[in-house]
């Protein structure tokens, strides 16, 4: 099953490689990994999308907790949560495609953020599935470049992790 | 990776403390930490530190001949004393040579601080002379590591390193110090206490879980204790003995746990696992409640996981939650420090009168005695060729079971574990997790430094001893009268045994041709060499070695090259499927 793990860790050089190193050394899967400082600049938030059985996830959480610089770990998929990903996508847009791309972007609530006479660059946010759906909706030959942030996620309700 | 404190935590410069160089801070911090010995090897990046070391005598330095040995010696010093061991090496090759030692300590959870020199801050990342990314290389084999980039962080980083090494699940912590940091000056302030918001090991056991555990244990028909290195590391032997004696239950140890419960006691069934005793392995396979304390269900212990302890409900106490339910699902987990948790368990026991059913216990013991009758460690004594087991037995007898025994890796290690009965913890020092050949001799040095008046015996093999033989020179320089007992079978015996059992007797590269004359070699290093060729030589050789109290003695026992370690659970088999003699 897919899990989204939210990690609060000391915002220190090397903390990121400790987490990444843990995943590779122990053979855990990483689908995506994002990291940035929180409102407290001494703390970073890392979000890891991963897959694994329940036993593996239990070990992943325990091993993460064991890292000296990790302050808190939670598997967000255990409760209600909201997941978002940002995608920047550049596509060929000439002739009749130009209007079609614009229309599609509107349907997916994308925004066109850069334009040339032959291309559009768009910004979309949503779950990974929605972003996948957008890409699928395009003619594969049209896509020039895709940049995805990887999942960010937060739990529902008033509490922090 | 960088230092744990933020700028605001630094002491204000107005505070009237001495100004010291970084090197001065290192040495002062070691002193304030109560460190008596540092094992190390100098080089460019640590010369300021060596300069400071030479100008005082509170912290003494043992000069080894290879950095790996420095780390093993510091490791063994820690295993024997329970204190944090300290090693000091230079950058680049000094650090890479130390890595095997660090990984060895990491696998066996030994508290250590390793200080490595680094190139000056401005040169880091430049492929400078003798630069390696030490923090990067050692990240997966340390509990934690630091690169100090500001001298003002040095003292608190060292304090944090000692704190991390010794608390929770212990382990080696590395502090990488660039050369220029050791010459920069700042006010010295060594924090008294460290508190990290991201690191809070659990010490006390959850009372509800402890009660549940005792409930399960005392209701067992066939209880079995399986305890490991955690009892030794956590100094929990006394509490363990109390609990096990009160309950009258059988107990086995892992290789790392030997000595925690007296081997000479009737309730002790010997070691379990791949080369464990028949009675210990059978008892684990047939028990209905297994009590695992400070043991991590290693694959050398469990054999085939799916068939491990099939009838047992399992209690597991460990300070590291990630050890629990990692390989084997546990019914009653307790996270906490063993000394504390065992104290709580003994309290619960004292306050209740629930005890195991005496009739069930009697039947259980009758069954165990039957297994014990099998005499699984029996070997055939010969009057011409020395049996390696015989040597270990004689060593045990002639040292009165009181020696500190270090070992290397191979058959000799298993015979040492099986035939030297340890009645106390911290007397048996070996590399279990990483299985590092070359550990034994430097470990014996560390042990001898820790206990100058004790007899320290290194039970080694002809292969292993040659992996750090250069340390014979250190023994001379520092007057370390260790006794090496080499079970010389002219083979990488453990490899040969596997080839005999599982590779149809094809002995690929396991015969060690061209062995040196160890007696002459010892003499060349300024020591005494003794050789035993027949069983009749064994006792006189050991007696002579022990008589030469102040001398390092190398005993070369020419033992049966074909002898195998029994019992043996083949890899992948269930614990009860032992190959017996
Ligand atoms: C050639 C060879 C053969 C071997 N054969 C065998 C064999 O037959 N049998 C065998 O047993 N081993 C054998 N080993 C050793 C094996 O590889 C493992 O090293 C060993 O089994 C692990 O021991 P342990 O479970 O006691 O764990 P350790 O590595 O000693 O780990 C200690 C555990 O205790 C916990 N702990 C530490 N401190 C505390 C504390 N204060 N409070 C609570 N918990 C704490 C730790 O978190 C950890 O989980 C062999 C090794 C070699 C090289
Ligand atoms: C550094 C290292 N290299 C290789 C091994 C693999 N190994 C395990 S036991 C062994 C043979 C050891 O030979 P020896 O020291 O003579 O001991 P014996 O088994 O003969 O008693 C080898 C090569 C190891 N454990 N460590
Ligand atoms: Mg050998």
mmCIF file of C-alpha atoms in Angstrom, chain B residues 21-28 30 38 41-59 61 88 179 182-183 185:
data_model
loop_
_atom_site.group_PDB
_atom_site.id
_atom_site.type_symbol
_atom_site.label_atom_id
_atom_site.label_comp_id
_atom_site.label_asym_id
_atom_site.label_seq_id
_atom_site.Cartn_x
_atom_site.Cartn_y
_atom_site.Cartn_z
ATOM 1 C CA UNK B 21 42.402 26.441 21.192
ATOM 2 C CA UNK B 22 40.165 23.823 19.619
ATOM 3 C CA UNK B 23 42.805 21.228 20.386
ATOM 4 C CA UNK B 24 42.923 22.403 23.976
ATOM 5 C CA UNK B 25 39.145 22.118 24.133
ATOM 6 C CA UNK B 26 39.244 18.538 22.875
ATOM 7 C CA UNK B 27 41.681 17.497 25.565
ATOM 8 C CA UNK B 28 39.917 19.455 28.308
ATOM 9 C CA UNK B 30 38.011 14.474 27.429
ATOM 10 C CA UNK B 38 42.531 7.440 24.219
ATOM 11 C CA UNK B 41 47.339 7.228 15.701
ATOM 12 C CA UNK B 42 48.584 10.679 14.679
ATOM 13 C CA UNK B 43 48.638 12.483 11.353
ATOM 14 C CA UNK B 44 48.638 16.002 9.935
ATOM 15 C CA UNK B 45 45.039 16.881 10.639
ATOM 16 C CA UNK B 46 45.230 16.020 14.355
ATOM 17 C CA UNK B 47 48.675 17.300 15.238
ATOM 18 C CA UNK B 48 47.380 20.214 17.290
ATOM 19 C CA UNK B 49 45.381 17.724 19.328
ATOM 20 C CA UNK B 50 48.423 15.492 19.787
ATOM 21 C CA UNK B 51 50.455 18.509 20.815
ATOM 22 C CA UNK B 52 47.923 19.247 23.566
ATOM 23 C CA UNK B 53 47.725 15.595 24.612
ATOM 24 C CA UNK B 54 51.468 15.525 25.132
ATOM 25 C CA UNK B 55 51.344 18.469 27.521
ATOM 26 C CA UNK B 56 49.213 16.856 30.196
ATOM 27 C CA UNK B 57 48.875 13.452 31.753
ATOM 28 C CA UNK B 58 45.275 13.110 32.862
ATOM 29 C CA UNK B 59 44.303 11.621 29.530
ATOM 30 C CA UNK B 61 47.287 7.873 24.887
ATOM 31 C CA UNK B 88 41.529 9.468 17.821
ATOM 32 C CA UNK B 179 42.465 21.063 11.357
ATOM 33 C CA UNK B 182 41.812 22.842 16.397
ATOM 34 C CA UNK B 183 43.941 25.991 16.275
ATOM 35 C CA UNK B 185 40.538 29.919 20.092
#
